Coordinates of C-alpha atoms and ligand atoms in Angstrom, one line a residue:
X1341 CA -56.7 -134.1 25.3
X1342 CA -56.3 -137.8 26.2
X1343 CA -52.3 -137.5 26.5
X1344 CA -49.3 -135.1 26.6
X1345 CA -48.2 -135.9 22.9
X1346 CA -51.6 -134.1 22.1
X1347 CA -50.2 -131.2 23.8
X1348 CA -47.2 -131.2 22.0
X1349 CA -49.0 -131.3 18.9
X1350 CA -51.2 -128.6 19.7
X1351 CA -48.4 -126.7 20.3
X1352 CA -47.6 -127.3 16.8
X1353 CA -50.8 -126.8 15.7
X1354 CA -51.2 -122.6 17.0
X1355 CA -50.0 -121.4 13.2
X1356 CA -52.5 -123.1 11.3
X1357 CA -55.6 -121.7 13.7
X1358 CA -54.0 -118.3 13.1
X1359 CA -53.8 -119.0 9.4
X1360 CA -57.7 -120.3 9.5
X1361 CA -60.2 -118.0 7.5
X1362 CA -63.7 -117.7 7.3
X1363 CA -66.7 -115.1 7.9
X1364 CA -66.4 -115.6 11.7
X1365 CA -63.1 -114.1 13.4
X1366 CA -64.2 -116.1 16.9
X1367 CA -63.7 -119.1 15.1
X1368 CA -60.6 -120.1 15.6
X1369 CA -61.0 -118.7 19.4
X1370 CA -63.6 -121.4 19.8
X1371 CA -61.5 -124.2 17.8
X1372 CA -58.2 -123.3 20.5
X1373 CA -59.2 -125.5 22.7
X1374 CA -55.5 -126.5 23.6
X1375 CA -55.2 -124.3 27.0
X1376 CA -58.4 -125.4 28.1
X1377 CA -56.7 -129.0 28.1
X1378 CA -53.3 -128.2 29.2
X1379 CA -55.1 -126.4 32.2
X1380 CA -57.1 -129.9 32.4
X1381 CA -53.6 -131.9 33.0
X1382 CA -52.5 -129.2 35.3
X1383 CA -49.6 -128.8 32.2
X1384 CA -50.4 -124.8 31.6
X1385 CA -47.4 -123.0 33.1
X1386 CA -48.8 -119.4 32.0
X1387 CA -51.0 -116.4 33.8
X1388 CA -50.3 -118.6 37.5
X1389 CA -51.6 -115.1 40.2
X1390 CA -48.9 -114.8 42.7
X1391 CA -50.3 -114.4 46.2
X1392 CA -46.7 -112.3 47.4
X1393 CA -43.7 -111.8 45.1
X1394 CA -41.0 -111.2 48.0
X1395 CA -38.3 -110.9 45.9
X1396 CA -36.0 -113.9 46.1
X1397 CA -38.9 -116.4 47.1
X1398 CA -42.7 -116.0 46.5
X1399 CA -46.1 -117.6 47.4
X1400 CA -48.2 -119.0 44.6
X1401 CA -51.6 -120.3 45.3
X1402 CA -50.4 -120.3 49.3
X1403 CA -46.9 -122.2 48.4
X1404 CA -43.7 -120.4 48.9
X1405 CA -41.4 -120.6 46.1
X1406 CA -37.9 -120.0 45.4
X1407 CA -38.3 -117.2 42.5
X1408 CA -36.0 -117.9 40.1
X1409 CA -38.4 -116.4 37.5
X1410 CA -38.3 -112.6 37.5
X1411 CA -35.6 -109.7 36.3
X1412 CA -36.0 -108.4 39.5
X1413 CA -32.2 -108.1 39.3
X1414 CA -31.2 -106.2 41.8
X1415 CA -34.0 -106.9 44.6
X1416 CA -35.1 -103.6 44.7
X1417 CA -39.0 -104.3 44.6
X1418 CA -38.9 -104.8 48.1
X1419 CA -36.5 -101.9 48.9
X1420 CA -38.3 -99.4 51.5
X1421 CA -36.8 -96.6 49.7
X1422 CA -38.7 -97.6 46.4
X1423 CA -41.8 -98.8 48.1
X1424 CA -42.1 -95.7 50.4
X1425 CA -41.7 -93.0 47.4
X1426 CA -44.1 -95.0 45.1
X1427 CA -46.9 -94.3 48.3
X1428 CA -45.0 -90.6 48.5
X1429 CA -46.0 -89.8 44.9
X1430 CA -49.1 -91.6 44.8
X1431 CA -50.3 -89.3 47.8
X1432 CA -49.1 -86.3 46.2
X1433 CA -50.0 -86.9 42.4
X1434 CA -52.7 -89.3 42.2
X1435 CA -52.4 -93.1 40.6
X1436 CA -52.3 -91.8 36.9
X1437 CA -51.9 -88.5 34.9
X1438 CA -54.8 -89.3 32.6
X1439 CA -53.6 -88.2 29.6
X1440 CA -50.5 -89.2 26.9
X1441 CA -46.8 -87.4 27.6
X1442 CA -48.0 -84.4 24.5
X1443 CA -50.6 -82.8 26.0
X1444 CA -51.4 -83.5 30.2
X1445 CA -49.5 -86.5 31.0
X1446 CA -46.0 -84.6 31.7
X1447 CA -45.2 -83.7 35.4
X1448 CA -41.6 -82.1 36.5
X1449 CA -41.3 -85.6 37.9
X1450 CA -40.9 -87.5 34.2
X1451 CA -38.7 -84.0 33.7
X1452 CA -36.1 -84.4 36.6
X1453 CA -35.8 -88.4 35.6
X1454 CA -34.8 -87.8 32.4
X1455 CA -32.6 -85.5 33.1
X1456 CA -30.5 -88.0 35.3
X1457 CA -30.8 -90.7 33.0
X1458 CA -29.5 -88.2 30.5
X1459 CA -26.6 -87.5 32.9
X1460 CA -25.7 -91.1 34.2
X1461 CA -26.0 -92.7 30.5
X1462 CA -23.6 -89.6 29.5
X1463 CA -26.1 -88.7 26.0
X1464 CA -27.5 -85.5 25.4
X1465 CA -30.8 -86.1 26.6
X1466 CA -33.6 -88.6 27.8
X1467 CA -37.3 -89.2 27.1
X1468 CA -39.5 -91.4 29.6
X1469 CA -42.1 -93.6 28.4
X1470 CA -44.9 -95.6 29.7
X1471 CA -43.3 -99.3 28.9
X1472 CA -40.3 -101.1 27.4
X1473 CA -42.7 -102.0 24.7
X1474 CA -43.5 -98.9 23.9
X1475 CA -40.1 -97.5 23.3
X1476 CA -39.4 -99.7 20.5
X1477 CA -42.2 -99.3 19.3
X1478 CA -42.3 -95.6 18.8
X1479 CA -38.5 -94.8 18.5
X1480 CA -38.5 -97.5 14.9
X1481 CA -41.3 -96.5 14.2
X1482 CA -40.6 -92.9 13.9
X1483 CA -36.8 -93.7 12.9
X1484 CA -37.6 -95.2 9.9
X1485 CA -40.5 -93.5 8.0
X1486 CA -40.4 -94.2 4.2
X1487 CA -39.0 -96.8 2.0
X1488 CA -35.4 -95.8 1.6
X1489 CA -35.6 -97.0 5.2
X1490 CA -34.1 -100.3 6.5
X1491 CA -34.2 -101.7 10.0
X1492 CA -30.7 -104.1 10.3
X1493 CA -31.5 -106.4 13.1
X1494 CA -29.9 -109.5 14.8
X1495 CA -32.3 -111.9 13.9
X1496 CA -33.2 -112.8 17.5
X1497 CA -34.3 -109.6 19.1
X1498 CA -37.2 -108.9 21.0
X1499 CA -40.4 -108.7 20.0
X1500 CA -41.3 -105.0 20.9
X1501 CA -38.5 -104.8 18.5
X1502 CA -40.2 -107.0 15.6
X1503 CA -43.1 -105.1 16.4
X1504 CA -41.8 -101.7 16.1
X1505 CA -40.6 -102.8 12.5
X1506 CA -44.0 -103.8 11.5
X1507 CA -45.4 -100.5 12.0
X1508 CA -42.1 -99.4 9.8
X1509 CA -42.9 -101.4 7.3
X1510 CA -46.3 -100.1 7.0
X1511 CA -44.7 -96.4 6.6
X1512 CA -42.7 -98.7 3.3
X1513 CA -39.6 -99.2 5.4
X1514 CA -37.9 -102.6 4.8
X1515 CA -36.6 -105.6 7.1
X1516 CA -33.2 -107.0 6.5
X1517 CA -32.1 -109.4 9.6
X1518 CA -28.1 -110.2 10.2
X1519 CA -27.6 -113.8 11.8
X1520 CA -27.0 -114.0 15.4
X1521 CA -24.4 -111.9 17.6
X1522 CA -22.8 -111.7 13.9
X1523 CA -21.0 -108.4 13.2
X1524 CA -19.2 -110.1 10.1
X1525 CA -22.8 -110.7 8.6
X1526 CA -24.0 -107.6 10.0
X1527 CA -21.5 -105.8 7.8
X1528 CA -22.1 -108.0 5.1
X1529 CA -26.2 -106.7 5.1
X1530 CA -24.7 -103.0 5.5
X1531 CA -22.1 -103.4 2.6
X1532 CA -25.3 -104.3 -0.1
X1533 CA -27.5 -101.3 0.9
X1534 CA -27.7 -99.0 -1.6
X1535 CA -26.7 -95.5 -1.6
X1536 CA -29.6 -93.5 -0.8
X1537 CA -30.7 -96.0 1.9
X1538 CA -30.7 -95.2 5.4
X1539 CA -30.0 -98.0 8.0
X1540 CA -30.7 -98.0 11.7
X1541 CA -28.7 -100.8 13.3
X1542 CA -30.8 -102.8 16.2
X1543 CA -30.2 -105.0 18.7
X1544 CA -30.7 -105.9 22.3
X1545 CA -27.4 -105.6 24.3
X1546 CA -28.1 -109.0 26.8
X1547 CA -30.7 -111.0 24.8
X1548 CA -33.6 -111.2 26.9
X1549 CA -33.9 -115.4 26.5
X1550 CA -30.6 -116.5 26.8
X1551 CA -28.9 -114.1 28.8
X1552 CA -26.1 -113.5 25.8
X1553 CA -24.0 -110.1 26.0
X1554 CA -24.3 -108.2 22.1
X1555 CA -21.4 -108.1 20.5
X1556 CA -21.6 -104.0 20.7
X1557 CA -18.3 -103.7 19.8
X1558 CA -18.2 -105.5 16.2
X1559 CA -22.1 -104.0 15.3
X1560 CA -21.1 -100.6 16.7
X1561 CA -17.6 -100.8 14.4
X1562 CA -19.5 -102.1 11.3
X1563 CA -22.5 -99.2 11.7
X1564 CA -20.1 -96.5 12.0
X1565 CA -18.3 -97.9 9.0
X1566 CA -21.0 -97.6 6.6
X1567 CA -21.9 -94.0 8.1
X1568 CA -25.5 -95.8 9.9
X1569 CA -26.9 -95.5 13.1
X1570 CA -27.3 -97.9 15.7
X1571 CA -30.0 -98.3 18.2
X1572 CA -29.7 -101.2 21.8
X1573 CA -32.6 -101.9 23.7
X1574 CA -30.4 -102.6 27.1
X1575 CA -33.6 -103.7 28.9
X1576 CA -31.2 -107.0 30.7
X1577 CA -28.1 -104.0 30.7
X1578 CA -28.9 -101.8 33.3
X1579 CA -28.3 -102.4 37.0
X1580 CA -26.5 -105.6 35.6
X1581 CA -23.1 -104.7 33.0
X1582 CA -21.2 -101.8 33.0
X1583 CA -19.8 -98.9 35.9
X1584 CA -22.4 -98.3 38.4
X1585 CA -25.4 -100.3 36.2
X1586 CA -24.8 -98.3 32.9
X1587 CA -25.5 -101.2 30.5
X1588 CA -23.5 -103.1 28.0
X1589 CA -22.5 -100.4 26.0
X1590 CA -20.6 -99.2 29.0
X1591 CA -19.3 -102.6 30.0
X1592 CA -17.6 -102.9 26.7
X1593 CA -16.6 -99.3 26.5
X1594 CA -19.1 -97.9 23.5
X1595 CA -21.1 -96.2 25.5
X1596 CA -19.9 -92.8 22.7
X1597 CA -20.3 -95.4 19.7
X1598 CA -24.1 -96.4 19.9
X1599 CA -26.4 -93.3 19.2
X1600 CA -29.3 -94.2 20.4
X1601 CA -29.8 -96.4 24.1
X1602 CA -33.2 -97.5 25.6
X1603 CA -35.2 -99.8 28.2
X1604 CA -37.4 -100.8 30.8
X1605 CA -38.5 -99.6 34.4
X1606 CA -39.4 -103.1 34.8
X1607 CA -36.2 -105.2 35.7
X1608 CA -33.2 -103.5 37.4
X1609 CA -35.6 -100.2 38.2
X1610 CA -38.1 -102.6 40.4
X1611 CA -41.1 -100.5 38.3
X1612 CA -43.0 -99.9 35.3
X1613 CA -42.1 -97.5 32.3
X1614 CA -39.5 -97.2 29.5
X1615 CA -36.6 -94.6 28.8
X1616 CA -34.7 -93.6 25.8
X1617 CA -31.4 -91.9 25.7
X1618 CA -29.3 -90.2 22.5
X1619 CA -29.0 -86.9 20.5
X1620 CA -32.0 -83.9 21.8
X1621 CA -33.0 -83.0 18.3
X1622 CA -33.8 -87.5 17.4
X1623 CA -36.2 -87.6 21.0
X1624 CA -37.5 -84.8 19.9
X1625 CA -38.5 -85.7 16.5
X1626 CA -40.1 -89.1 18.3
X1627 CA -42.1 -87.4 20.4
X1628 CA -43.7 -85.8 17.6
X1629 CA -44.1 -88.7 15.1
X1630 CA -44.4 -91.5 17.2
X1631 CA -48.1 -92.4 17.6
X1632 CA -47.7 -95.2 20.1
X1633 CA -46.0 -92.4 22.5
X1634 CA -48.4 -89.7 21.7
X1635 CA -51.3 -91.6 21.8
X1636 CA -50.9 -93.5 24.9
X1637 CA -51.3 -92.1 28.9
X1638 CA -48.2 -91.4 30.6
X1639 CA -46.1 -93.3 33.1
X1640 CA -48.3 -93.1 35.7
X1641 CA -46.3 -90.5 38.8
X1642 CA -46.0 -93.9 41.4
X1643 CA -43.8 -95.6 38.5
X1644 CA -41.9 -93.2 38.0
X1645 CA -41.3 -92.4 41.3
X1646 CA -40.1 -96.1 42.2
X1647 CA -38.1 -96.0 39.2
X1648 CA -36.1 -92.7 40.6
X1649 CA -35.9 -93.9 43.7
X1650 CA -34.3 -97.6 42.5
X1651 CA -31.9 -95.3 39.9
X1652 CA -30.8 -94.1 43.2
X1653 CA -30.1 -96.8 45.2
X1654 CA -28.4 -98.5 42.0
X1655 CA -26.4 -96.3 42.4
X1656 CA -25.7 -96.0 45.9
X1657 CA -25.4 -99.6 46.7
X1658 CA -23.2 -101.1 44.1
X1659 CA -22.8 -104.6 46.1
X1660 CA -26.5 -105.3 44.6
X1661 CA -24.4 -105.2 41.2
X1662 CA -21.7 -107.5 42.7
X1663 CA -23.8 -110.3 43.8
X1664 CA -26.4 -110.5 41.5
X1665 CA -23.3 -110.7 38.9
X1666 CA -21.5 -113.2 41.6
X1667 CA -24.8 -114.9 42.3
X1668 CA -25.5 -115.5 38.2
X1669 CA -21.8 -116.9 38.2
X1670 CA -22.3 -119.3 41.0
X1671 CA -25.4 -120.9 39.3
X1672 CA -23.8 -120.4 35.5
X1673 CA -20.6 -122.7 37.1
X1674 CA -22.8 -125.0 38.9
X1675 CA -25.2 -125.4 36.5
X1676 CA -22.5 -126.4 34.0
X1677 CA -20.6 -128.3 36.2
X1678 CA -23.7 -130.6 36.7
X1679 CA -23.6 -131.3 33.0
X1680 CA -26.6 -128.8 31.5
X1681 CA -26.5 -126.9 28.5
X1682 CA -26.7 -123.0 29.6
X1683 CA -25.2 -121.3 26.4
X1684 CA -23.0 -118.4 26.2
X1685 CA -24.9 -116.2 29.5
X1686 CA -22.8 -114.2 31.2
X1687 CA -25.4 -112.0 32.7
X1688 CA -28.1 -111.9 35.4
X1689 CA -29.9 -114.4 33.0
X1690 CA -28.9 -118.1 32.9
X1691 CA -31.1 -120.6 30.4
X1692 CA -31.1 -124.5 30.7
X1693 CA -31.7 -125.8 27.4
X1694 CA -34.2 -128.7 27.1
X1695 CA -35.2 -128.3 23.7
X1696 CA -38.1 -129.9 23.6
X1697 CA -41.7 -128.5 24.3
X1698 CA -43.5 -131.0 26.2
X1699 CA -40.1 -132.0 28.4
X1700 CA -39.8 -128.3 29.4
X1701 CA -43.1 -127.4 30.5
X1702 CA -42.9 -131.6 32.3
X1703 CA -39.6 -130.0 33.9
X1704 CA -41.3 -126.7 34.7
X1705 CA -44.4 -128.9 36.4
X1706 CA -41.9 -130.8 38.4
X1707 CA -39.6 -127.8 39.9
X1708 CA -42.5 -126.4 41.0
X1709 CA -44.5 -128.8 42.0
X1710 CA -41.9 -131.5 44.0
X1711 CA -39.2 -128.9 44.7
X1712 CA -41.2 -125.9 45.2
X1713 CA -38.5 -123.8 42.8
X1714 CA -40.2 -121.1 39.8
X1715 CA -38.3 -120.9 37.2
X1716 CA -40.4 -120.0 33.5
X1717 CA -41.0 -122.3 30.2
X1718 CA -40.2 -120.9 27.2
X1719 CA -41.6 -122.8 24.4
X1720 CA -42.0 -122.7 20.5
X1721 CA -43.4 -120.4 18.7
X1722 CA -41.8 -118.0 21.6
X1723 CA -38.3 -119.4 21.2
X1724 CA -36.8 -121.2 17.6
X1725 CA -38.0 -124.2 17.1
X1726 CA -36.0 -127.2 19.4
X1727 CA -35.1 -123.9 21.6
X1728 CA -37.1 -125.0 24.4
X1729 CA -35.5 -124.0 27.6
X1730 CA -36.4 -123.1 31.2
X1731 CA -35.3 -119.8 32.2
X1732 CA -33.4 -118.9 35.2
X1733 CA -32.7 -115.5 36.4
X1734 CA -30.7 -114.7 39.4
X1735 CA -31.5 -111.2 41.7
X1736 CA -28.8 -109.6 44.6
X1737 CA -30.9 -110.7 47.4
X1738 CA -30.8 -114.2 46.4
X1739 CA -28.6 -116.0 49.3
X1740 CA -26.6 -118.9 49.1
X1741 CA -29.4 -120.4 50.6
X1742 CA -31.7 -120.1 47.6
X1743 CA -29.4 -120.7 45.3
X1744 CA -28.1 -124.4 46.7
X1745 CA -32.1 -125.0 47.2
X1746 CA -31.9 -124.5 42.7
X1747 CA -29.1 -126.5 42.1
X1748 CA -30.4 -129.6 44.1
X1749 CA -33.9 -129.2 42.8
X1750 CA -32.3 -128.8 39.5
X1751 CA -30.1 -131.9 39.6
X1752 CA -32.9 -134.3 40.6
X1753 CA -35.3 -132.9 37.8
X1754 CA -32.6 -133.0 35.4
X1755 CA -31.6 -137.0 36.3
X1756 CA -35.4 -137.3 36.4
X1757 CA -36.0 -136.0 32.8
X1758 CA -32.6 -137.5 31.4
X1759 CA -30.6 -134.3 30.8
X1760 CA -27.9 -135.0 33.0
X1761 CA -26.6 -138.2 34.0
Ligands
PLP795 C1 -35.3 -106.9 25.6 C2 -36.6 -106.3 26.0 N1 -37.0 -105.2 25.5 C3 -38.2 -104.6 25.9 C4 -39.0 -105.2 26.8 C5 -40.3 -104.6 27.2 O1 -40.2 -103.9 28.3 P1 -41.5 -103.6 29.2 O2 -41.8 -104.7 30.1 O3 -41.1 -102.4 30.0 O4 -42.6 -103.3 28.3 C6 -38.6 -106.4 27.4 C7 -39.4 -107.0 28.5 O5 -39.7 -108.1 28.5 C8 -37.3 -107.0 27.0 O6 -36.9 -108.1 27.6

């Protein structure tokens, strides 16, 4: 690659090596020759090994870093409670159950966790999974199992949620997308379904790019209208909207309104795994038609065990709620003051919009590298064409410190790169 503009093009350029055919499948592996290069120009921002991940600063190949790159929200990776009953359970259980959540993989410990979940989210019951991922996958999936089936969605939800559709659609079910944060067009799609369709509403309730709260409110209104169901993935919710961490539904008082609720171990809950909250007889049908969740090892008794143990202390230390929510404000305010286009955020995540490829991942290079500040690229095909942005998420033990260390590094990469005067 003799310059960036090459880069920018091979950016460009991914889709047609997907589309490539031929009798070799490698081939296009062997034509991608665009990470290679960017790696080259010390221009790849992806897959960089942390040496530590403190929390609020890290060490990357031996430099510490301010970490404005995680969803570490509420700092609780670090918290002794969650380390010491991840080392608890590991002593006790073992690193891994061996076996999927049907048949071996089940201990008391996934039992007791859903049952608080159940309890906190205020549904009838809780299922634990082994990711995020997974519980999108397998809850659409199961949800919507024939053509008469139709997955609503807000065009830009994640894409365990895409994902989960695909395997819908294989089972015939159909795709109808409602534009952005849009309950008027969401209750447009809903009004021309036909009779003897059944719909299942999705959406995220923060979007996980740009930090947005879901209008729950307007999609929850227009679902119940039409008689469908509605399902938020509240992986961004938890730990950062709502009484005491219970999401957005909660914050914007529908927790009783959306039917089904789910997420991650791996932001607020300092872990890895996935849980699922709604009416006992709908988990129960996924756990029996869902292949990804049948079909796949359980969360692993150390997870879950940190996850419990940061459900606790969510709970018990609601300043972590204040400040990360005080701390996202700060750098929102700032950020805006200074001239930068953030969006609507109003959560734990706060994008700068650069909206262009090559000047994101320059502006990435340059935080890190000159300002020692980590904060991650988000380029096409991950984010709408001129979406570019660099994302910035903000954590409870960030200190004012950290924070003023951003801005500054922020303001002279921004003048650098034009974006702010
Ligand atoms: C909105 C959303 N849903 C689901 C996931 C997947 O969660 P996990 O990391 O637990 O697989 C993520 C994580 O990136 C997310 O942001």
């Amino acid at each position: 690659m003799s310059n960036s503009n090459d880069l920018a093009s091979g950016i460009a350029s991914r889709g047609n090596l997907a589309r490539m055919s031929g009798k070799d499948l490698f081939a296009k592996a062997n034509a991608w020759t665009l990470t290679d290069e960017a790696r080259a120009m010390g221009m790849y921002p992806f897959f960089r090994p942390l040496d530590f991940n403190d929390g609020p600063e890290a060490v990357l190949e031996g430099k510490r870093v301010v970490m404005f790159g995680s969803n570490n929200y509420l700092g609780l990776t670090t918290h002794p409670k969650v380390r010491e009953r991840a080392i608890d359970a590991i002593r006790k259980f073992g690193p891994s159950m061996t076996g999927s959540r049907l048949v071996n993989g089940s201990m008391k410990l996934h039992h007791v966790f859903e049952e608080q979940l159940a309890a906190f989210m205020n549904k009838e019951s809780a299922l634990v999974f082994t990711t995020g991922y997974q519980v999108n996958l397998a809850t659409i999936q199961a949800m919507l199992s024939n053509k008469k089936s139709v997955a609503v969605v807000d065009k830009q939800v994640h894409a365990s949620i895409y994902d989960g559709i695909r395997l819908a659609q294989s089972n015939g079910a159909q795709l109808v997308r409602f534009h952005h944060n849009n309950p008027a067009d969401l209750e447009k799609r809903l009004a021309a379904l036909q009779e003897d369709e059944g719909a299942l509403v999705i959406t995220d309730g923060v979007f996980s790019t740009e930090g947005e709260i879901a209008d729950l409110k307007g999609m929850s209104a227009a679902s119940k209208k039409y008689g469908y169901r509605i399902m938020v993935d509240d992986a961004h919710g938890l730990g950062v909207l709502g009484e005491k961490g219970r999401g957005t539904a909660d914050s914007l008082g529908v927790q009783d309104d959306v039917d089904l609720i789910g997420g991650t171990f791996s932001k607020s809950l300092a872990s890895i795994g996935g849980w699922l909250v709604g009416p006992r007889k709908v988990l129960d049908y996924v756990k029996h038609f869902a292949s990804s969740f049948m079909f796949a090892a359980s969360c692993p008794p150390p997870s879950v065990a940190a996850a419990m143990a940061a459900f606790e202390v969510m709970q018990e230390e609601t300043w972590r709620m204040d400040k990360v929510r005080d701390n996202a404000r700060y750098m929102r305010d700032e950020l805006r003051k200074m001239g930068f286009e953030t969006g609507p955020t109003e959560t734990a995540i706060v994008p700068i919009f650069v909206r262009q490829d090559l000047t994101t991942i320059a502006m990435w290079k340059a935080l890190l590298e000159d300002h020692a500040v980590y904060v991650n690229p988000f380029i096409s095909p991950g984010v709408p064409p001129k979406g570019a942005l660099l994302r910035t998420s903000y954590m409870a033990t960030h200190e004012k410190h950290h924070l003023d260390r951003g801005l500054e590094a922020f303001r002279a990469v921004g003048k650098q790169f034009g974006l702010i005067s």
